[in-house]
């Protein structure tokens, strides 16, 4: 699963561009082999928040499903990622659906689903 940009203008060449290079996320841990990205949300200033999960070579999750950010300059940051030991298949927490506050994009809200299936609304404050 990956996030792509597709041009909207009729004058642009119809092509797709992968927004988040997988290698930027697989560098988070030595055993990360692939990454999935989803639930993209743009801020008014051009930053992009997204949810992601990284996987090892046999398809087991490494760490939690987390929230990441593409800065205006293209730098990618993992905001909530917590790595776990290899082969532990950590699917204990799931963070998804990041959305910038419409009146204050320095605040990023996201949903956390806990191991017991409780949900909570969390906020990441960039200030």
Short mmCIF file of C-alpha atoms in Angstrom, two decimals:
data_model
loop_
_atom_site.label_atom_id
_atom_site.label_comp_id
_atom_site.label_asym_id
_atom_site.label_seq_id
_atom_site.Cartn_x
_atom_site.Cartn_y
_atom_site.Cartn_z
CA UNK A 1 0.00 0.00 0.00
CA UNK A 2 1.45 3.37 -0.98
CA UNK A 3 0.32 6.99 -1.34
CA UNK A 4 0.59 8.58 -4.79
CA UNK A 5 -0.04 12.05 -6.21
CA UNK A 6 -1.87 12.25 -9.51
CA UNK A 7 -1.87 15.57 -11.45
CA UNK A 8 -5.24 17.28 -11.65
CA UNK A 9 -4.50 19.76 -14.45
CA UNK A 10 -5.41 18.70 -17.97
CA UNK A 11 -2.22 20.37 -19.22
CA UNK A 12 -0.01 18.12 -17.09
CA UNK A 13 1.37 14.82 -18.32
CA UNK A 14 -0.71 12.02 -16.78
CA UNK A 15 1.73 10.42 -14.37
CA UNK A 16 1.77 9.33 -10.76
CA UNK A 17 4.43 10.11 -8.19
CA UNK A 18 4.94 8.12 -5.00
CA UNK A 19 4.81 10.70 -2.22
CA UNK A 20 6.60 8.79 0.55
CA UNK A 21 9.67 6.80 -0.49
CA UNK A 22 9.52 3.39 1.18
CA UNK A 23 13.26 3.54 1.96
CA UNK A 24 12.70 6.53 4.27
CA UNK A 25 10.54 4.33 6.51
CA UNK A 26 12.49 1.07 6.24
CA UNK A 27 15.54 2.94 7.60
CA UNK A 28 13.72 3.16 10.95
CA UNK A 29 15.05 -0.25 11.99
CA UNK A 30 17.71 -2.69 10.78
CA UNK A 31 15.20 -5.49 10.09
CA UNK A 32 12.57 -3.37 8.31
CA UNK A 33 12.10 -4.68 4.77
CA UNK A 34 8.95 -2.91 3.53
CA UNK A 35 6.43 -0.28 4.54
CA UNK A 36 2.75 0.47 3.99
CA UNK A 37 1.41 4.04 3.99
CA UNK A 38 -2.20 5.25 4.09
CA UNK A 39 -4.66 7.85 5.49
CA UNK A 40 -2.92 10.90 4.03
CA UNK A 41 -3.90 14.40 5.17
CA UNK A 42 -2.44 17.68 3.87
CA UNK A 43 -1.95 20.76 6.04
CA UNK A 44 -2.59 24.21 4.50
CA UNK A 45 1.18 24.84 4.48
CA UNK A 46 1.86 21.72 2.37
CA UNK A 47 2.97 19.24 5.06
CA UNK A 48 1.53 15.75 4.70
CA UNK A 49 0.58 13.56 7.67
CA UNK A 50 0.06 9.84 7.10
CA UNK A 51 -0.26 6.53 8.89
CA UNK A 52 2.28 3.77 8.26
CA UNK A 53 3.42 0.34 9.30
CA UNK A 54 6.79 -1.32 8.66
CA UNK A 55 7.32 -5.04 8.06
CA UNK A 56 10.19 -7.50 8.27
CA UNK A 57 11.19 -9.88 5.47
CA UNK A 58 8.68 -12.56 6.51
CA UNK A 59 5.76 -10.13 6.72
CA UNK A 60 5.58 -9.56 10.47
CA UNK A 61 4.89 -6.07 11.79
CA UNK A 62 7.76 -4.26 13.45
CA UNK A 63 6.51 -1.76 15.98
CA UNK A 64 3.15 -0.10 16.13
CA UNK A 65 1.15 1.28 13.25
CA UNK A 66 2.27 4.88 13.57
CA UNK A 67 1.89 8.44 12.35
CA UNK A 68 4.46 10.05 10.07
CA UNK A 69 4.96 13.45 8.48
CA UNK A 70 6.43 14.74 5.23
CA UNK A 71 7.81 18.23 5.90
CA UNK A 72 7.58 21.02 3.32
CA UNK A 73 11.22 20.38 2.34
CA UNK A 74 10.52 16.65 1.76
CA UNK A 75 12.05 15.40 5.02
CA UNK A 76 10.14 12.45 6.44
CA UNK A 77 9.62 12.10 10.20
CA UNK A 78 8.14 9.25 12.20
CA UNK A 79 6.12 10.99 14.93
CA UNK A 80 4.76 8.09 16.99
CA UNK A 81 6.73 4.99 15.93
CA UNK A 82 7.89 2.58 18.65
CA UNK A 83 10.10 -0.26 17.38
CA UNK A 84 9.81 -3.80 18.78
CA UNK A 85 12.17 -6.78 18.67
CA UNK A 86 12.25 -8.80 15.44
CA UNK A 87 9.69 -11.60 15.09
CA UNK A 88 7.43 -10.19 17.83
CA UNK A 89 4.70 -9.24 15.30
CA UNK A 90 3.58 -6.24 17.33
CA UNK A 91 0.07 -5.29 16.34
CA UNK A 92 -0.81 -4.13 19.86
CA UNK A 93 -1.53 -0.51 19.03
CA UNK A 94 -2.80 1.09 15.90
CA UNK A 95 -2.58 4.81 15.21
CA UNK A 96 -4.41 6.07 12.14
CA UNK A 97 -6.45 8.82 10.48
CA UNK A 98 -4.18 11.82 11.12
CA UNK A 99 -5.90 15.16 10.52
CA UNK A 100 -4.62 18.70 10.99
CA UNK A 101 -6.79 21.03 13.07
CA UNK A 102 -8.56 23.26 10.51
CA UNK A 103 -7.94 26.49 12.45
CA UNK A 104 -4.49 25.59 13.83
CA UNK A 105 -2.36 23.26 11.66
CA UNK A 106 0.30 23.12 14.39
CA UNK A 107 -2.03 20.55 16.01
CA UNK A 108 -2.37 17.09 14.49
CA UNK A 109 -5.12 14.79 15.72
CA UNK A 110 -5.10 11.03 15.23
CA UNK A 111 -7.00 8.00 16.42
CA UNK A 112 -5.36 5.33 18.58
CA UNK A 113 -6.87 1.86 18.90
CA UNK A 114 -5.54 0.16 22.02
CA UNK A 115 -4.89 -3.60 22.43
CA UNK A 116 -8.22 -4.01 24.28
CA UNK A 117 -10.00 -2.26 21.33
CA UNK A 118 -10.63 0.97 23.25
CA UNK A 119 -10.17 4.04 21.08
CA UNK A 120 -8.79 7.42 22.02
CA UNK A 121 -8.27 10.67 20.18
CA UNK A 122 -4.67 11.90 20.49
CA UNK A 123 -2.99 15.16 19.55
CA UNK A 124 0.56 15.85 18.36
CA UNK A 125 1.53 19.48 19.04
CA UNK A 126 4.21 20.86 16.72
CA UNK A 127 4.68 24.02 18.83
#
